[in-house]
Amino acid sequence: MSEINRRVTELVCDVLGTDNFAVGPSTPRDAITQWDSLKHIQVILAIEDEFGIEFSDVEIATSRSIDDLLNLIARKVDK
Amino acid sequence: MTARTFRLGDANAESRQIEATLPLTAPAYHALFVRSYTIEGIEPYLRHALLRLGLRPHLAFGGYGTFRQDLDAISVSKAQPPLDAVLACWTIEELDPDFGRPDWTVSRVKDELLDLFECLDRAPARSILVQNFIPPFHSESGASRDSTREGIVHLNQFLREEIDKRGPRFSLVDCARLASQLGEEAALDPRFWYLAKAPYKPALLEQMAAEISHIARVQFGLAKKVLVLDCDNTLWGGVVGEDGLAGVQIDGHDYPGKAFQDFHKAILRLARRGIILALSSKNDERDVFDVLDNHSASLLKREDFAAWEINWGNKADGIAKIAQRLNVGLESLVFVDDSAHEIALVRQLLPQVTCLQTPEKHWLLPSFLARAAIFDTAPVTDEDLARTQLYRDNRQRELGREGVSNLEDYLASLQTVAQIGEATSRDVPRIAQLLLKTNQFNLTTRRLTAHEVEEMIASAAHAVFALSANDRFGDIGLVGVMIAERRGTVIDVTDFLLSCRALGRGLEFALVCEAMRQLISRWGECVWRAHFLRTLKNLQTNTFWDMVGFSVECEDEHGKYYILQGEHDPDLMPKHIKVIGRGQ
């Protein structure tokens, strides 16, 4: 698991109050009961804070899994 | 203001770490947010701040805009355990949908707030925290009057007045100040406001959490009590031993003298709020007092200090002696010094002491303690205003002790008079303060609020006794409290404490004897029950009830449960104390 992957997974699990094993990188957030729209904001805020980036409204709405978030982070951190 | 203290990931990691090692006895902090917007983002920051205080957080959030229903629900359910805090978080938009229209006025928001304050006032919570509104960062009308901004400022003033009017249970979470310190960019998040009704960025949420934890710090008796100050290059520029009285920089018309003099003013404002001042300096004592006594520009004077250690010994030893002399725990001390070396040494040898190094830039010195936000504001009582004098009288008593070889003779020479009787509502602020702050001689360490004490005074099933004392050196003030509850033929002593500045002269026995005597004449012969609940600091009271004549009925990991059928030890009342009624 890459360093970024590890940090993101940990943040998501922190926000959701779940342990690492329950959330896989491609698990869609619809399938995770704790990951409701409110928690999604907190996930986004935590990631923005951790990596010093900002998501657009469309990106927030369309990110549906840890993999989606990792792709967005990779694009933004590279720039 | 530094933008962020903790990244969320680091805060969470530290929270997990503290939680894993938190003792079982750590007090819980139950809080309910009643709110009109998404405030859940504050949770990790508030958890972190509370855990760092040694409190175990239990945070809950009400529905959007359902203030009344949520507050009714806790009143009906008589929440057990009772809530430590209810936090009201609101935005003007949610209180009045017309906000922002050209003809908007404050009247509807004011009516709504007034009604919500009535609901909050009825809520069974030990503290009520209310946020204010953030005025706009920009003006739409340029230099001409901005009625929206004026309206918001007016509403904030209104909130302040309502909070003050409703007594010490209410506190303000000053979001307007926090947001202006951070600036618009760091504080507000219009994106999430429109997407998810979450108006604040993490930096502001973190600062709000810090403010809330400061209020909790006072509520749980964890506030700092003593400020220990270095002298050279802290209270004045230069080294008095080398530069002499005329050489030190403290003059109000000079730089850096004026910065040091303004620092004196800031320290005196703290003393006025009841913070005890002490000195720790590597110097000859007469040089330091030469400045304090004789330098006309020194606003701080010898009388402002309750204790000092001025010598060439190590500062950690000196600070430990100061704590001992003032009868306070090391964790109530804040030590301020310009030397990184001294700070590091004290931090290492006395990790319980909060150590602050003064800024190298002298112009930052006057605001330095305010920025550290280390001394919390609780409502100021008359006792606070006189505290340093009270501690100085104690020093006289200590010195007096050295002249009398026999302890009994010494105690007799003090001519102590104790006024013991049932408390009145006038005593409530001081009693609530003692319940909050007393750690050492406190048998059950129950942190009752002023509101709860007031209710007990009014209740026929409770009796609240207060002890005030004076002696030939001066007034000692209200220093003892005993609270008893009657259940059938049982009288349960639920609270018993003595302020640390009154220890060592038997006042605790005078209080228990006289209060028991008065209770028997009020309620008749009864079975007595009492408790000793163990904390990290009250070990000295471990055998108090045994000495009174109680016997242990059972014992568990929390403490000991006592019973007494009949009378207390007949020799209990100290002969050197004269007991009179209160108000005599």
XYZ file of C-alpha atoms in Angstrom:
663
model
C 0.000 0.000 0.000
C 1.432 3.394 -0.942
C 2.052 6.052 1.679
C -0.756 8.261 0.301
C -3.105 5.292 0.217
C -2.290 4.516 3.845
C -2.865 8.123 4.988
C -6.161 8.434 3.112
C -7.468 5.102 4.378
C -6.580 6.072 7.925
C -8.332 9.456 7.627
C -11.451 7.886 6.137
C -11.559 5.271 8.882
C -11.042 7.984 11.523
C -13.925 10.032 10.219
C -16.200 7.032 9.816
C -15.201 5.597 13.178
C -14.592 2.189 11.647
C -11.496 -0.018 11.467
C -9.207 -0.284 8.484
C -10.419 -3.641 7.264
C -14.021 -2.654 6.663
C -13.145 -0.176 3.913
C -11.395 -1.344 0.770
C -9.961 1.059 -1.833
C -12.687 0.373 -4.381
C -15.620 -0.162 -2.008
C -18.268 2.336 -3.178
C -19.383 4.650 -0.411
C -23.037 3.749 -1.083
C -22.141 0.315 0.281
C -20.719 1.680 3.531
C -23.553 2.725 5.865
C -21.461 5.096 7.961
C -20.271 7.006 4.878
C -23.323 9.247 4.548
C -23.324 12.706 2.974
C -22.396 14.360 6.264
C -19.399 12.089 6.805
C -18.457 12.689 3.184
C -17.918 16.391 3.898
C -15.760 15.511 6.861
C -13.759 13.070 4.725
C -13.227 15.768 2.091
C -12.249 18.379 4.692
C -9.827 15.981 6.348
C -8.154 15.135 3.038
C -7.974 18.778 1.954
C -6.385 19.609 5.265
C -3.926 16.719 5.148
C -2.703 17.364 1.590
C -3.243 21.130 1.329
C -5.567 20.861 -1.693
C -9.125 21.902 -2.543
C -11.849 19.936 -4.337
C -14.470 21.436 -6.624
C -18.200 20.903 -6.115
C -18.290 18.394 -8.991
C -15.319 16.471 -7.620
C -16.952 16.290 -4.197
C -20.186 14.981 -5.686
C -18.567 12.411 -7.989
C -15.942 10.902 -5.678
C -17.467 7.594 -4.636
C -14.640 5.534 -3.165
C -11.161 5.725 -1.702
C -9.798 4.986 -5.185
C -11.639 8.024 -6.585
C -10.173 10.169 -3.830
C -6.668 8.806 -4.476
C -6.952 9.665 -8.177
C -8.051 13.204 -7.380
C -5.257 13.666 -4.864
C -2.675 12.342 -7.330
C -3.859 14.845 -9.978
C -3.821 17.790 -7.582
C -0.621 17.046 -5.718
C 1.296 16.524 -9.019
C 0.379 19.962 -10.318
C -2.921 34.022 15.464
C -1.104 30.940 14.266
C -3.377 29.419 11.664
C -3.529 25.798 12.765
C -2.153 24.018 15.772
C -3.031 20.467 14.798
C -3.702 18.774 11.493
C -6.728 16.572 11.750
C -4.742 13.366 11.247
C -2.304 14.259 14.027
C -5.106 15.311 16.361
C -6.880 11.999 15.783
C -3.669 10.045 16.338
C -2.987 11.849 19.615
C -6.606 11.393 20.711
C -6.314 7.625 20.216
C -3.092 7.608 22.187
C -4.527 9.598 25.123
C -7.707 7.546 25.126
C -5.729 4.323 25.419
C -3.963 5.519 28.573
C -6.753 7.574 30.162
C -7.334 6.373 33.738
C -10.682 4.765 34.499
C -11.381 7.563 36.952
C -11.183 10.239 34.223
C -14.362 12.327 34.466
C -16.798 12.191 31.549
C -17.848 15.306 29.638
C -21.345 14.875 28.208
C -22.262 17.567 25.718
C -25.188 18.124 23.385
C -25.029 20.468 20.417
C -28.357 22.098 19.628
C -27.849 23.748 16.286
C -29.173 25.122 13.050
C -26.235 24.149 10.810
C -23.698 21.376 10.235
C -21.233 21.551 13.137
C -20.211 17.884 13.198
C -16.798 18.846 11.816
C -15.874 20.155 15.279
C -16.070 16.691 16.800
C -12.472 15.461 16.294
C -11.021 18.791 17.463
C -13.221 18.974 20.529
C -12.548 15.334 21.407
C -8.836 16.049 21.148
C -8.984 19.212 23.264
C -11.072 17.504 25.970
C -8.892 14.399 26.065
C -5.837 16.619 26.527
C -7.542 17.975 29.656
C -8.025 14.424 30.909
C -11.776 14.429 30.259
C -13.616 11.628 28.473
C -15.792 13.194 25.766
C -19.332 12.080 24.926
C -20.618 14.378 22.201
C -24.094 14.341 20.683
C -25.775 16.476 18.030
C -29.403 17.537 17.851
C -31.441 17.936 14.666
C -31.216 20.907 12.286
C -33.115 23.832 13.761
C -34.951 21.617 16.281
C -33.687 23.560 19.312
C -36.935 23.400 21.250
C -37.640 19.737 20.638
C -34.090 18.730 21.548
C -34.072 20.810 24.719
C -37.515 19.518 25.704
C -36.335 15.966 25.180
C -33.458 16.312 27.668
C -35.689 18.084 30.207
C -38.259 15.288 30.048
C -35.818 12.401 30.098
C -33.923 13.947 33.074
C -30.745 12.889 31.318
C -28.647 10.611 33.498
C -25.871 11.438 34.006
C -26.772 15.110 33.606
C -25.266 16.967 30.673
C -22.072 18.882 31.383
C -22.796 21.258 28.549
C -25.417 22.278 26.060
C -23.924 24.169 23.123
C -26.150 26.420 21.048
C -24.810 26.901 17.514
C -26.834 29.041 15.155
C -26.587 31.275 12.114
C -28.774 34.301 11.502
C -29.925 32.875 8.151
C -31.509 29.914 9.905
C -33.142 31.999 12.611
C -34.684 34.423 10.128
C -35.068 33.505 6.422
C -35.490 37.200 5.606
C -31.883 37.903 6.568
C -30.116 39.467 3.586
C -33.192 41.144 2.126
C -32.866 44.918 1.788
C -35.527 45.585 4.428
C -34.150 43.097 7.011
C -34.073 44.223 10.642
C -32.895 42.470 13.791
C -36.277 42.330 15.538
C -37.321 38.848 14.453
C -33.930 37.299 15.280
C -34.029 38.981 18.678
C -37.470 37.578 19.488
C -36.373 34.140 18.378
C -33.161 34.323 20.425
C -35.001 35.504 23.509
C -37.374 32.567 23.270
C -34.478 30.137 22.732
C -32.690 31.575 25.768
C -35.773 30.767 27.848
C -35.619 27.169 26.600
C -31.874 26.986 27.268
C -32.382 28.357 30.766
C -34.704 25.439 31.569
C -32.286 22.835 30.208
C -30.872 20.537 32.915
C -27.229 21.077 32.011
C -24.305 22.245 34.133
C -23.210 24.797 31.573
C -24.801 26.482 28.583
C -22.495 27.683 25.812
C -23.803 30.068 23.212
C -22.054 31.178 20.046
C -22.319 34.656 18.564
C -22.495 35.691 14.906
C -19.653 36.521 12.548
C -20.011 40.023 11.064
C -19.329 40.308 7.322
C -15.687 40.794 6.350
C -16.641 43.197 3.540
C -18.856 46.237 3.257
C -21.342 46.504 0.388
C -21.812 50.185 1.023
C -18.213 51.306 1.088
C -17.665 54.086 3.573
C -21.357 54.720 4.220
C -23.381 52.944 6.876
C -23.801 49.198 6.500
C -27.064 48.297 8.165
C -26.471 44.537 7.915
C -23.163 44.762 9.735
C -24.631 47.109 12.330
C -27.489 44.670 12.884
C -25.113 41.766 13.489
C -22.976 43.789 15.878
C -26.148 44.764 17.717
C -27.240 41.106 17.960
C -23.845 40.112 19.363
C -24.173 42.789 22.022
C -27.652 41.451 22.788
C -26.264 37.891 23.161
C -23.551 39.136 25.517
C -26.117 40.872 27.717
C -28.435 37.853 27.834
C -25.518 35.608 28.802
C -24.390 37.951 31.586
C -27.940 38.362 32.832
C -28.486 34.627 33.159
C -25.589 33.976 35.460
C -22.426 31.875 35.562
C -23.967 28.795 33.955
C -23.982 30.664 30.625
C -20.825 31.344 28.603
C -20.101 32.867 25.228
C -18.201 31.093 22.456
C -16.916 34.201 20.739
C -16.901 33.112 17.093
C -16.842 36.742 15.945
C -13.472 37.270 17.635
C -12.071 33.906 16.530
C -13.074 34.496 12.911
C -11.589 37.976 12.858
C -8.325 36.628 14.275
C -8.138 33.944 11.599
C -9.352 36.096 8.722
C -12.080 35.315 6.208
C -10.061 32.893 4.084
C -9.110 30.626 6.987
C -12.412 30.848 8.862
C -15.276 30.622 6.394
C -16.141 27.969 3.851
C -18.841 29.294 1.485
C -18.458 26.170 -0.633
C -19.612 23.792 2.097
C -22.098 26.338 3.398
C -23.982 26.038 0.096
C -23.262 22.350 -0.445
C -23.913 21.066 3.052
C -24.832 23.862 5.476
C -21.342 23.660 6.977
C -20.152 27.282 7.115
C -16.816 27.022 8.936
C -13.387 25.802 7.891
C -11.415 23.417 10.135
C -9.245 26.257 11.488
C -12.290 27.991 12.965
C -13.784 24.728 14.219
C -10.496 23.995 15.963
C -10.485 27.407 17.633
C -14.109 26.977 18.715
C -13.174 23.607 20.198
C -10.316 25.292 22.093
C -12.700 27.913 23.525
C -15.163 25.246 24.588
C -12.372 23.260 26.241
C -11.259 26.395 28.137
C -14.754 26.705 29.572
C -14.656 22.998 30.470
C -11.270 23.558 32.142
C -12.868 26.029 34.546
C -15.960 23.857 35.003
C -13.868 20.856 36.048
C -11.539 22.765 38.339
C -8.537 22.374 36.036
C -7.797 26.070 35.603
C -4.368 27.555 36.326
C -4.111 29.427 39.620
C -0.570 30.729 39.982
C 1.724 32.723 37.692
C 5.414 32.311 38.586
C 7.552 34.988 36.955
C 11.238 35.322 36.284
C 12.625 38.862 36.806
C 15.609 39.895 34.633
C 14.532 40.285 30.983
C 11.034 39.122 31.863
C 9.680 41.829 34.192
C 12.232 44.397 33.043
C 14.881 44.735 30.361
C 18.430 44.097 31.519
C 19.982 42.408 34.546
C 19.463 44.309 37.793
C 22.508 42.766 39.462
C 24.749 44.205 36.714
C 22.877 47.209 35.371
C 21.667 48.486 38.743
C 18.366 50.119 39.634
C 18.878 52.963 37.183
C 19.946 50.642 34.364
C 16.951 48.348 34.093
C 14.506 49.091 31.259
C 10.967 49.543 32.475
C 10.273 53.190 31.754
C 6.903 53.884 30.133
C 8.377 56.511 27.787
C 11.099 54.333 26.299
C 11.552 51.273 24.160
C 11.730 48.517 25.273
C 10.810 49.897 28.720
C 7.218 50.558 27.707
C 6.725 46.972 26.519
C 7.833 45.703 29.943
C 5.624 48.216 31.732
C 2.638 47.136 29.630
C 3.477 43.545 30.566
C 3.166 44.632 34.232
C -0.309 45.945 33.424
C -1.313 42.638 31.821
C -0.029 40.750 34.895
C -1.920 43.072 37.246
C -5.113 42.458 35.275
C -4.619 38.724 35.836
C -4.039 39.279 39.559
C -7.252 41.255 39.632
C -9.017 38.149 38.283
C -7.649 36.091 41.161
C -4.455 34.659 39.663
C -1.801 34.441 42.390
C 1.587 35.935 41.518
C 4.985 34.577 42.543
C 8.624 35.213 41.646
C 11.392 32.810 40.700
C 14.646 34.581 40.017
C 18.378 33.921 40.157
C 19.390 37.110 41.913
C 20.148 38.655 45.251
C 16.804 39.199 46.905
C 17.584 42.817 47.784
C 18.311 43.683 44.108
C 14.905 42.397 42.987
C 13.072 44.166 45.785
C 15.064 47.307 45.082
C 13.323 47.445 41.691
C 9.868 46.463 42.979
C 9.999 48.761 46.014
C 11.936 51.711 44.644
C 11.661 51.927 40.857
C 8.930 54.456 40.152
C 8.139 52.897 36.750
C 7.605 49.405 38.151
C 3.839 48.963 38.392
C 4.296 45.580 40.057
C 5.168 45.976 43.719
C 6.371 43.579 46.412
C 2.813 43.394 47.852
C 1.522 41.940 44.590
C 3.463 38.724 45.133
C 2.300 35.973 47.454
C 5.539 33.981 47.391
C 9.032 34.176 45.977
C 12.187 32.132 45.582
C 15.014 34.546 44.830
C 18.368 32.788 45.127
C 21.004 31.008 43.082
C 19.530 27.543 43.464
C 17.894 25.552 40.709
C 14.548 26.971 39.623
C 12.700 23.657 39.655
C 13.400 23.353 43.399
C 12.294 26.934 43.962
C 9.065 26.469 42.026
C 8.269 23.265 43.924
C 8.757 25.208 47.173
C 6.434 27.963 45.958
C 3.719 25.390 45.171
C 4.174 23.887 48.615
C 4.065 27.231 50.361
C 0.883 28.271 48.526
C -0.626 24.827 49.081
C -1.457 24.263 45.409
C -0.707 21.374 43.068
C 2.102 21.789 40.548
C -0.407 21.502 37.700
C -1.985 24.809 38.773
C 1.300 26.636 38.114
C 2.367 28.565 35.028
C 6.060 29.474 34.870
C 7.244 32.309 32.629
C 10.920 32.930 31.846
C 12.952 34.411 28.987
C 15.610 31.719 29.191
C 15.161 28.634 27.027
C 17.496 26.834 29.399
C 15.409 27.516 32.524
C 12.206 26.615 30.668
C 13.695 23.311 29.499
C 14.985 22.495 32.973
C 11.668 23.139 34.723
C 9.772 21.329 31.984
C 11.958 18.283 32.476
C 12.035 18.215 36.290
C 8.463 19.383 36.905
C 6.472 18.207 33.885
C 3.175 19.139 35.592
C 4.070 22.849 35.475
C 3.021 24.748 32.338
C 6.140 26.555 31.080
C 6.064 29.519 28.721
C 9.075 31.253 27.256
C 8.624 34.985 26.677
C 8.859 36.122 23.036
C 12.241 37.442 21.900
C 10.510 40.371 20.229
C 9.775 42.683 23.142
C 6.799 44.257 21.389
C 4.970 40.924 21.606
C 5.442 40.677 25.383
C 2.362 42.629 26.598
C -0.095 40.424 24.658
C 1.865 37.215 25.163
C -0.166 35.726 28.010
C -3.466 36.578 26.329
C -2.316 34.862 23.142
C -1.299 31.771 25.112
C -4.940 31.660 26.367
C -3.757 29.882 29.469
C -5.697 31.643 32.216
C -9.408 31.032 31.909
C -12.090 33.450 32.873
C -14.489 32.283 35.511
C -16.788 34.839 37.081
C -14.724 36.952 39.475
C -15.695 36.870 43.172
C -14.691 39.238 45.984
C -12.378 36.493 47.216
C -10.467 36.657 43.928
C -9.848 40.354 44.363
C -8.333 39.831 47.805
C -6.525 36.555 47.139
C -2.926 37.728 47.104
C -3.497 39.546 50.388
C -4.933 36.359 51.883
C -1.884 34.374 50.832
C 0.423 37.073 52.138
C -1.333 36.903 55.507
C -0.619 33.178 55.413
C 3.048 33.951 54.928
C 2.919 36.096 58.076
C 1.285 33.181 59.880
C 4.061 30.853 58.692
C 6.704 33.282 59.878
C 4.835 33.592 63.173
C 4.996 29.816 63.511
C 8.784 29.913 63.440
C 8.759 32.040 66.608
C 6.574 29.658 68.617
C 8.043 26.258 69.321
C 4.945 24.358 70.369
C 2.220 23.783 67.766
C -0.645 24.088 70.249
C 0.708 27.383 71.551
C 1.066 28.572 68.000
C -2.518 27.648 67.070
C -3.796 29.291 70.251
C -1.784 32.421 69.436
C -3.612 32.746 66.105
C -6.913 33.446 67.941
C -8.945 31.804 65.182
C -12.653 32.584 65.064
C -14.853 30.375 62.841
C -18.298 31.480 61.710
C -20.288 28.362 60.858
C -23.871 28.231 59.675
C -26.199 27.582 56.782
C -25.215 29.347 53.597
C -27.340 32.018 51.973
C -27.658 32.875 48.299
C -25.020 35.578 48.842
C -22.463 32.822 49.483
C -23.317 30.859 46.339
C -20.648 32.211 43.932
C -17.856 31.539 46.429
C -19.197 28.089 47.380
C -19.495 27.098 43.725
C -15.958 28.319 43.189
C -14.626 26.264 46.105
C -16.454 23.157 44.897
C -14.805 23.711 41.551
C -11.276 24.530 42.619
C -10.616 22.550 45.762
C -8.680 19.389 45.034
C -6.682 18.477 48.122
C -9.010 18.632 51.119
C -12.110 17.542 49.264
C -13.782 14.315 50.361
C -15.967 13.668 47.310
C -14.735 16.232 44.697
C -18.226 16.771 43.319
C -18.133 19.770 40.973
C -21.549 21.289 41.615
C -22.521 24.439 39.753
C -23.789 27.660 41.332
C -27.219 26.758 40.027
C -27.177 23.382 41.805
C -25.933 24.934 45.050
C -28.689 27.521 44.863
C -31.262 24.753 44.487
C -29.854 22.877 47.481
C -29.990 25.967 49.669
C -33.663 26.357 48.768
C -34.453 22.628 49.242
C -35.808 21.361 52.572
C -34.050 18.015 52.111
C -30.591 19.592 51.790
C -28.425 21.677 54.078
C -25.469 23.690 52.852
C -23.047 24.835 55.567
C -20.369 27.435 55.099
C -17.394 28.230 57.285
C -15.722 31.641 57.254
C -12.782 32.373 59.506
C -10.536 35.126 60.717
C -7.605 35.385 63.070
C -5.281 38.017 64.428
C -3.548 38.345 61.050
C -6.710 39.096 59.128
C -9.742 37.695 57.378
C -9.377 34.239 55.838
C -12.742 34.366 54.065
C -15.214 31.611 53.252
C -13.019 28.511 53.226
C -15.131 25.512 54.234
C -18.240 23.844 52.847
C -20.288 20.880 54.018
C -23.425 19.723 52.213
C -25.798 17.153 53.678
C -28.894 15.504 52.320
C -31.684 14.017 54.412
C -33.269 10.750 53.292
C -35.735 9.465 55.881
C -33.762 8.951 59.066
C -30.421 9.048 57.272
C -28.312 12.180 56.915
C -25.857 11.775 54.074
C -22.839 14.112 54.037
C -22.428 14.370 50.271
C -19.770 17.075 50.121
C -17.087 18.241 52.501
C -14.181 20.474 51.657
C -11.735 22.983 53.075
C -9.752 25.473 51.001
C -6.054 24.673 51.002
C -5.176 28.069 52.457
C -7.053 27.145 55.662
C -5.417 23.772 56.234
C -3.441 22.753 59.279
C -5.401 24.438 62.061
C -8.285 22.038 62.684
C -11.012 24.093 60.984
C -12.318 20.920 59.307
C -13.173 19.485 62.730
C -14.842 22.694 63.856
C -16.981 22.629 60.705
C -18.063 19.010 61.026
C -18.834 19.311 64.785
C -20.850 22.474 64.476
C -22.702 21.424 61.303
C -23.639 18.058 62.863
C -24.854 19.824 65.999
C -27.035 22.206 63.985
C -28.385 19.382 61.807
C -29.439 17.335 64.838
C -31.349 20.290 66.202
C -32.989 20.777 62.800
C -33.688 17.182 61.752
C -33.442 15.236 65.031
C -31.312 12.170 65.848
C -30.317 10.299 62.700
C -27.967 7.757 61.209
C -25.040 9.505 59.504
C -23.460 8.473 56.247
C -20.340 9.927 54.611
C -17.928 9.090 51.816
C -14.344 9.408 50.841
C -13.967 9.250 47.061
C -10.348 8.850 46.035
C -8.712 11.152 43.462
C -5.065 11.702 42.608
C -4.931 14.671 44.973
C -7.104 14.108 48.035
C -5.107 11.395 49.759
C -4.633 13.543 52.867
C -8.370 13.195 53.582
C -8.191 9.396 53.474
C -8.772 8.957 57.226
C -10.789 12.102 57.939
C -14.091 10.331 58.599
C -12.303 7.743 60.789
C -10.995 10.614 62.921
C -14.485 12.073 63.227
C -15.698 8.724 64.578
C -17.318 7.112 61.534
C -16.695 3.456 60.659
C -16.100 2.044 57.212
C -19.137 0.161 55.994
C -17.694 -0.872 52.657
C -14.849 -0.014 50.349
C -14.268 -0.327 46.605
C -11.893 1.000 43.934
C -13.557 4.441 44.098
C -13.267 4.973 47.822
C -14.742 4.262 51.238
C -18.344 4.461 52.451
C -18.853 5.362 56.101
C -21.604 5.116 58.684
C -22.051 6.602 62.160
C -24.834 5.717 64.565
C -24.706 8.052 67.522
C -22.264 10.849 68.194
C -18.920 11.934 66.841
C -15.715 11.728 68.850
C -16.371 13.918 71.946
C -12.872 15.497 71.836
C -13.207 16.493 68.206
C -13.823 20.229 68.573
C -10.422 21.987 68.606
C -9.980 24.073 71.761
C -8.089 26.866 70.015
C -11.017 27.764 67.707
C -13.875 29.956 68.810
C -17.086 29.071 66.953
C -19.805 31.654 66.396
C -22.846 31.776 64.117
C -22.620 33.218 60.632
C -23.284 36.902 60.183
C -22.256 37.677 63.769
